[in-house]
């Protein structure tokens, strides 16, 4: 009904050795730090029309086998609260219920302290790689939401900082007074 659901993952854990190794090219990547309140203010409407869906929330962690039992009780959707509503009102509630499952994750990843922005979109593009096929949508996070860029512990800090500042220069020139801090991870990973 709404089109596919898309997810952007964020973490409150901005300088963790496991995160650097798993998600940031073994520690050579960067971590982008955003102002979450600004993201919510800019991207999430205070009132959403029927069949629109965009939410920002933290992940719920549990054992894989417990996720359905603990959080996905379909019987809740069919309780008496919904029985008097017409099919379209119930459909909106069901879509909301279905997409809320995008916030569930196995407890083995709890150290990530993950938050997700979940949205539906009928405006999507196809991505084809050698052995992979997928779809994606564009979500435009305004530049003023970006606060800091942290350079990974295995990166050449001087070169990386120089390249990031060169990349940021035309953007900050247009953005006026908004500046983005660039610093290095406090970790040492060999």
PDB file of C-alpha atoms in Angstrom, residues 9 57-61 102-105 113-116:
ATOM      1  CA  UNK A   9      20.465   3.067  11.098  1.00  0.00           C
ATOM      2  CA  UNK A  57      12.956   5.401  17.415  1.00  0.00           C
ATOM      3  CA  UNK A  58      15.382   3.150  19.278  1.00  0.00           C
ATOM      4  CA  UNK A  59      15.674  -0.540  18.507  1.00  0.00           C
ATOM      5  CA  UNK A  60      14.207  -3.122  20.847  1.00  0.00           C
ATOM      6  CA  UNK A  61      16.569  -6.007  21.608  1.00  0.00           C
ATOM      7  CA  UNK A 102      11.592  -2.594  11.704  1.00  0.00           C
ATOM      8  CA  UNK A 103      12.762  -1.569  15.180  1.00  0.00           C
ATOM      9  CA  UNK A 104      13.393  -5.132  16.408  1.00  0.00           C
ATOM     10  CA  UNK A 105      16.890  -6.578  16.631  1.00  0.00           C
ATOM     11  CA  UNK A 113      22.648   1.250  20.924  1.00  0.00           C
ATOM     12  CA  UNK A 114      20.895   1.535  17.575  1.00  0.00           C
ATOM     13  CA  UNK A 115      18.191   3.965  16.553  1.00  0.00           C
ATOM     14  CA  UNK A 116      16.449   3.787  13.193  1.00  0.00           C
TER      15      UNK A 116
END
